[in-house]
PDB file of C-alpha atoms in Angstrom:
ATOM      1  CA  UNK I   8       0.000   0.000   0.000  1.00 56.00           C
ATOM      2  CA  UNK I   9       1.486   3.708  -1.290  1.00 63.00           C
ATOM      3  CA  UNK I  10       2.464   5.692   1.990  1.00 61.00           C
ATOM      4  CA  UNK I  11      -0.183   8.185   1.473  1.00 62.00           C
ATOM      5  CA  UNK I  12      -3.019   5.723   1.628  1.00 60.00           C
ATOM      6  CA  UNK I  13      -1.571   3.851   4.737  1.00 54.00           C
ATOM      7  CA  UNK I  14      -1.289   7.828   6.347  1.00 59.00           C
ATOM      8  CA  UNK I  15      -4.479   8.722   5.262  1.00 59.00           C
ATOM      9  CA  UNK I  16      -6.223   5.355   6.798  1.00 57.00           C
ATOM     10  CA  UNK I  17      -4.992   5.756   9.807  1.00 56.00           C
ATOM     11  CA  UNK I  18      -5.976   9.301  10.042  1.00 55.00           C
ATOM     12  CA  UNK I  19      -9.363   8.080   9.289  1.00 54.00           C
ATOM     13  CA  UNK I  20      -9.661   5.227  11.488  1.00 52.00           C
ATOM     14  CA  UNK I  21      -8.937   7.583  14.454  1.00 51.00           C
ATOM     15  CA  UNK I  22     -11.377   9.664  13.188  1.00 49.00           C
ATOM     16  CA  UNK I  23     -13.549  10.891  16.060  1.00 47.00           C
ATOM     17  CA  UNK I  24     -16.337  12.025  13.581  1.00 46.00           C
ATOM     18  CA  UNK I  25     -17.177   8.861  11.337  1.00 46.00           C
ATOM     19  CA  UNK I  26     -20.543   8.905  11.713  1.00 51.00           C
ATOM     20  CA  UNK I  27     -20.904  12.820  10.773  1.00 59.00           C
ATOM     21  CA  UNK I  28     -19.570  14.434   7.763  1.00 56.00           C
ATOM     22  CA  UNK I  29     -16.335  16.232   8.618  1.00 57.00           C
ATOM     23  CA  UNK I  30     -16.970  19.545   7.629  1.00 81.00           C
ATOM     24  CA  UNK I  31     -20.031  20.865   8.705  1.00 87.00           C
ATOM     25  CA  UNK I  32     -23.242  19.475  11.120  1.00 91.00           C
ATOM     26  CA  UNK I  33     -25.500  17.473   9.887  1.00 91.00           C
ATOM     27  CA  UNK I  34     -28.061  18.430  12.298  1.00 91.00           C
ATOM     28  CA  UNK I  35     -28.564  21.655  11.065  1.00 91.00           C
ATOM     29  CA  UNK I  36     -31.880  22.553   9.758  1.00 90.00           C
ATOM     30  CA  UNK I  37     -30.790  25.044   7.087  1.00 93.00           C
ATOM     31  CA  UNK I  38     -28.558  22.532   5.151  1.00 94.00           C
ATOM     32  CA  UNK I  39     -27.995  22.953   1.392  1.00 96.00           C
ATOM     33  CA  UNK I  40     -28.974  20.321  -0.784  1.00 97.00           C
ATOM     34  CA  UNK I  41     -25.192  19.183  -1.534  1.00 97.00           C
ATOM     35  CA  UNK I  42     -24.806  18.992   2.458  1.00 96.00           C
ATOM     36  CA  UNK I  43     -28.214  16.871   2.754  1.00 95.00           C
ATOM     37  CA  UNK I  44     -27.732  14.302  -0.076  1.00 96.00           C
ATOM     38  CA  UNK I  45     -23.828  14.019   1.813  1.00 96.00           C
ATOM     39  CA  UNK I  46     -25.494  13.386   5.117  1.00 94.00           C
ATOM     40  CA  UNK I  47     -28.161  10.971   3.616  1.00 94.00           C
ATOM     41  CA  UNK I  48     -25.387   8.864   1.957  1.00 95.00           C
ATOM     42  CA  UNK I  49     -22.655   7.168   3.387  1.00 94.00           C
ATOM     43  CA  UNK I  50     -20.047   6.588   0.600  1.00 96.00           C
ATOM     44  CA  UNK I  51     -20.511  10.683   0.460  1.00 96.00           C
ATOM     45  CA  UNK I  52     -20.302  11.403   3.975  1.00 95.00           C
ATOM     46  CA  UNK I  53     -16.956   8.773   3.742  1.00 95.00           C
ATOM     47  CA  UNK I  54     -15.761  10.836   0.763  1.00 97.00           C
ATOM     48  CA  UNK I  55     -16.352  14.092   2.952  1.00 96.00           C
ATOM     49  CA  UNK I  56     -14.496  12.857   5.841  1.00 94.00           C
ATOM     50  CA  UNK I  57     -11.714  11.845   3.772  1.00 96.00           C
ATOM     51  CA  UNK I  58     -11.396  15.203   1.727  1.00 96.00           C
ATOM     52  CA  UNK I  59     -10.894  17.067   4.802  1.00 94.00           C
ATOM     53  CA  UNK I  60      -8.815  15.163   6.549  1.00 94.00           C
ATOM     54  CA  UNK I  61      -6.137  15.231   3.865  1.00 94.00           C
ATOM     55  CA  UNK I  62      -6.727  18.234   3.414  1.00 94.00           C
ATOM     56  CA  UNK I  63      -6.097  19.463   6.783  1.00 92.00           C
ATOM     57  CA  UNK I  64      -3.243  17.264   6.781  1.00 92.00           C
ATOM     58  CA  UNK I  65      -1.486  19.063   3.492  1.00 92.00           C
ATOM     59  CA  UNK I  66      -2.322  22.447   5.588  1.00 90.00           C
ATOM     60  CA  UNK I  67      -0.447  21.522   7.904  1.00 88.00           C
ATOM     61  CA  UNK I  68       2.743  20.902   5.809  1.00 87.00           C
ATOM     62  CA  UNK I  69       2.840  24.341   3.680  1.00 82.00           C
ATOM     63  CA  UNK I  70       4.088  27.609   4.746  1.00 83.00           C
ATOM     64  CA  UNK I  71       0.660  30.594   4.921  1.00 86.00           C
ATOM     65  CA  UNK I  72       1.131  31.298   0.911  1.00 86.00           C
ATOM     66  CA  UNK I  73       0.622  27.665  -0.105  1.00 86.00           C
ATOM     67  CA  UNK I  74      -1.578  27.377   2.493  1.00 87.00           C
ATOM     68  CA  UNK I  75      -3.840  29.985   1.578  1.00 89.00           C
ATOM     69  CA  UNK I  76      -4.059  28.387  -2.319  1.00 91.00           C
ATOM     70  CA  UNK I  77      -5.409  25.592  -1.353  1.00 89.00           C
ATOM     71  CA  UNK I  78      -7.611  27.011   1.232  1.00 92.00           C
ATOM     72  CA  UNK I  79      -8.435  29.363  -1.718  1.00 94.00           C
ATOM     73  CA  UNK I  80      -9.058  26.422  -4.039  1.00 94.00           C
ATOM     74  CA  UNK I  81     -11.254  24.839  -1.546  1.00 95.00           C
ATOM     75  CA  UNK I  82     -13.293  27.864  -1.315  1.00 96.00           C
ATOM     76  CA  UNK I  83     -13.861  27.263  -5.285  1.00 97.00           C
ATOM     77  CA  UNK I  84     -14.223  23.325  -4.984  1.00 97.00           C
ATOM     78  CA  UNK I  85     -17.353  24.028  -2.490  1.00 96.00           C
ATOM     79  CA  UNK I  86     -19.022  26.032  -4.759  1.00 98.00           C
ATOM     80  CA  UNK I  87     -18.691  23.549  -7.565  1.00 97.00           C
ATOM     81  CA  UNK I  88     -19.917  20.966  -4.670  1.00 97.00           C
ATOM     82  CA  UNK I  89     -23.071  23.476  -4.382  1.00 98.00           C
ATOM     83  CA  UNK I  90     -23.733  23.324  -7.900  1.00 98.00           C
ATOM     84  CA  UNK I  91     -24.876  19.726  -7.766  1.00 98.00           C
ATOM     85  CA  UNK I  92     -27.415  20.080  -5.883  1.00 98.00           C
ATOM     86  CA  UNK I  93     -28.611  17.317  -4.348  1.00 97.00           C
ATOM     87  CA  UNK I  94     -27.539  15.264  -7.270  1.00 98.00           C
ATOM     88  CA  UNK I  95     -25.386  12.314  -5.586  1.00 98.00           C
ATOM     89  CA  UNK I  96     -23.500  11.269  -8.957  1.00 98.00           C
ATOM     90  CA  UNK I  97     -22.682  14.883  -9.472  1.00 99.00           C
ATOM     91  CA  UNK I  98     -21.178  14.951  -5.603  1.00 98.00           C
ATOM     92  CA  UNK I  99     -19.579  11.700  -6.138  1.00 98.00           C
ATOM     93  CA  UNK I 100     -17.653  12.837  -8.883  1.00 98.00           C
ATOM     94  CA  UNK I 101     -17.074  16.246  -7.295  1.00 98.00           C
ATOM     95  CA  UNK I 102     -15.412  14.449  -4.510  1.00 98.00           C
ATOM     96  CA  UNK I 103     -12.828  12.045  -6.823  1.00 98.00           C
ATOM     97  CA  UNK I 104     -11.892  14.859  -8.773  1.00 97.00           C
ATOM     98  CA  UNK I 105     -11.082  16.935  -5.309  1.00 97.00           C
ATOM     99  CA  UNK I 106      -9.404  13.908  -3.501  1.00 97.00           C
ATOM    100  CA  UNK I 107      -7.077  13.508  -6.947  1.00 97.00           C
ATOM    101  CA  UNK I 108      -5.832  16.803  -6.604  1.00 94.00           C
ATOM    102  CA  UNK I 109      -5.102  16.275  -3.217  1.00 94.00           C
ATOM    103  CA  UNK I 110      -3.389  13.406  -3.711  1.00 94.00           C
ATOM    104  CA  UNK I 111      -1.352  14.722  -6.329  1.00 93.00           C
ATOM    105  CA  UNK I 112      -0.411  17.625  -4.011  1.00 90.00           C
ATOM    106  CA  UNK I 113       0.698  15.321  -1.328  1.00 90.00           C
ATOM    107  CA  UNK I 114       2.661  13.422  -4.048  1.00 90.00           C
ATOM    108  CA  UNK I 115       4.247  16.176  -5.037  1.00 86.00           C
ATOM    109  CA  UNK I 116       6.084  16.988  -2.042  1.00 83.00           C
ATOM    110  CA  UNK I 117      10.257  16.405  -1.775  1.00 78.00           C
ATOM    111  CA  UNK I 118      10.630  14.067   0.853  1.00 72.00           C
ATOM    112  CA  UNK I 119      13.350  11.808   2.279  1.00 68.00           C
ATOM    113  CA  UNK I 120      12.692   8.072   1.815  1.00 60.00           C
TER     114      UNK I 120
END
């Protein structure tokens, strides 16, 4: 198994929010329909949980400029999210297309071996 994916399953297993999506309450009553159809659906809510927990993981390797790129980018990504609707294929493939680019980032990084 790649390093990444062994790093990012154990950040998930210890995962104190695996029954909730990561970022943002489920129990709200004002929820968008992208944020319902994520809480309604597992393999979203996994997807979710996964998304931000690498990507709180690469925020926490860049200095503020990168930092604020991605954080940027994310900021673009939800809106995209949004634009599905409640539309779980759209989300679905919202969510692979974000997690790639993560990945990539994280594979991108000089590191010792």
């Amino acid at each position: 198994m790649p390093k990444s994916k062994l790093l990012i399953a154990i950040l998930l297993i210890g995962s104190p929010m695996m029954s909730q999506a990561a970022s943002f309450d489920c129990d709200l009553p004002d929820l968008k329909p992208d944020e319902r159809a994520i809480c309604d659906n597992r393999d979203l809510n996994d997807a979710d949980v996964k998304m931000v927990t690498t990507l709180d993981l690469l925020a926490g390797l860049f200095a503020m400029g990168t930092r604020g790129n991605m954080m940027d980018q994310q900021v673009t990504w939800l809106h995209q999210r949004e634009a599905c609707g409640a539309d779980v294929d759209c989300i679905r493939d919202a969510y692979d297309r974000r997690q790639k680019q993560l990945d990539d980032i994280y594979q991108s990084i000089d590191r010792p071996i």
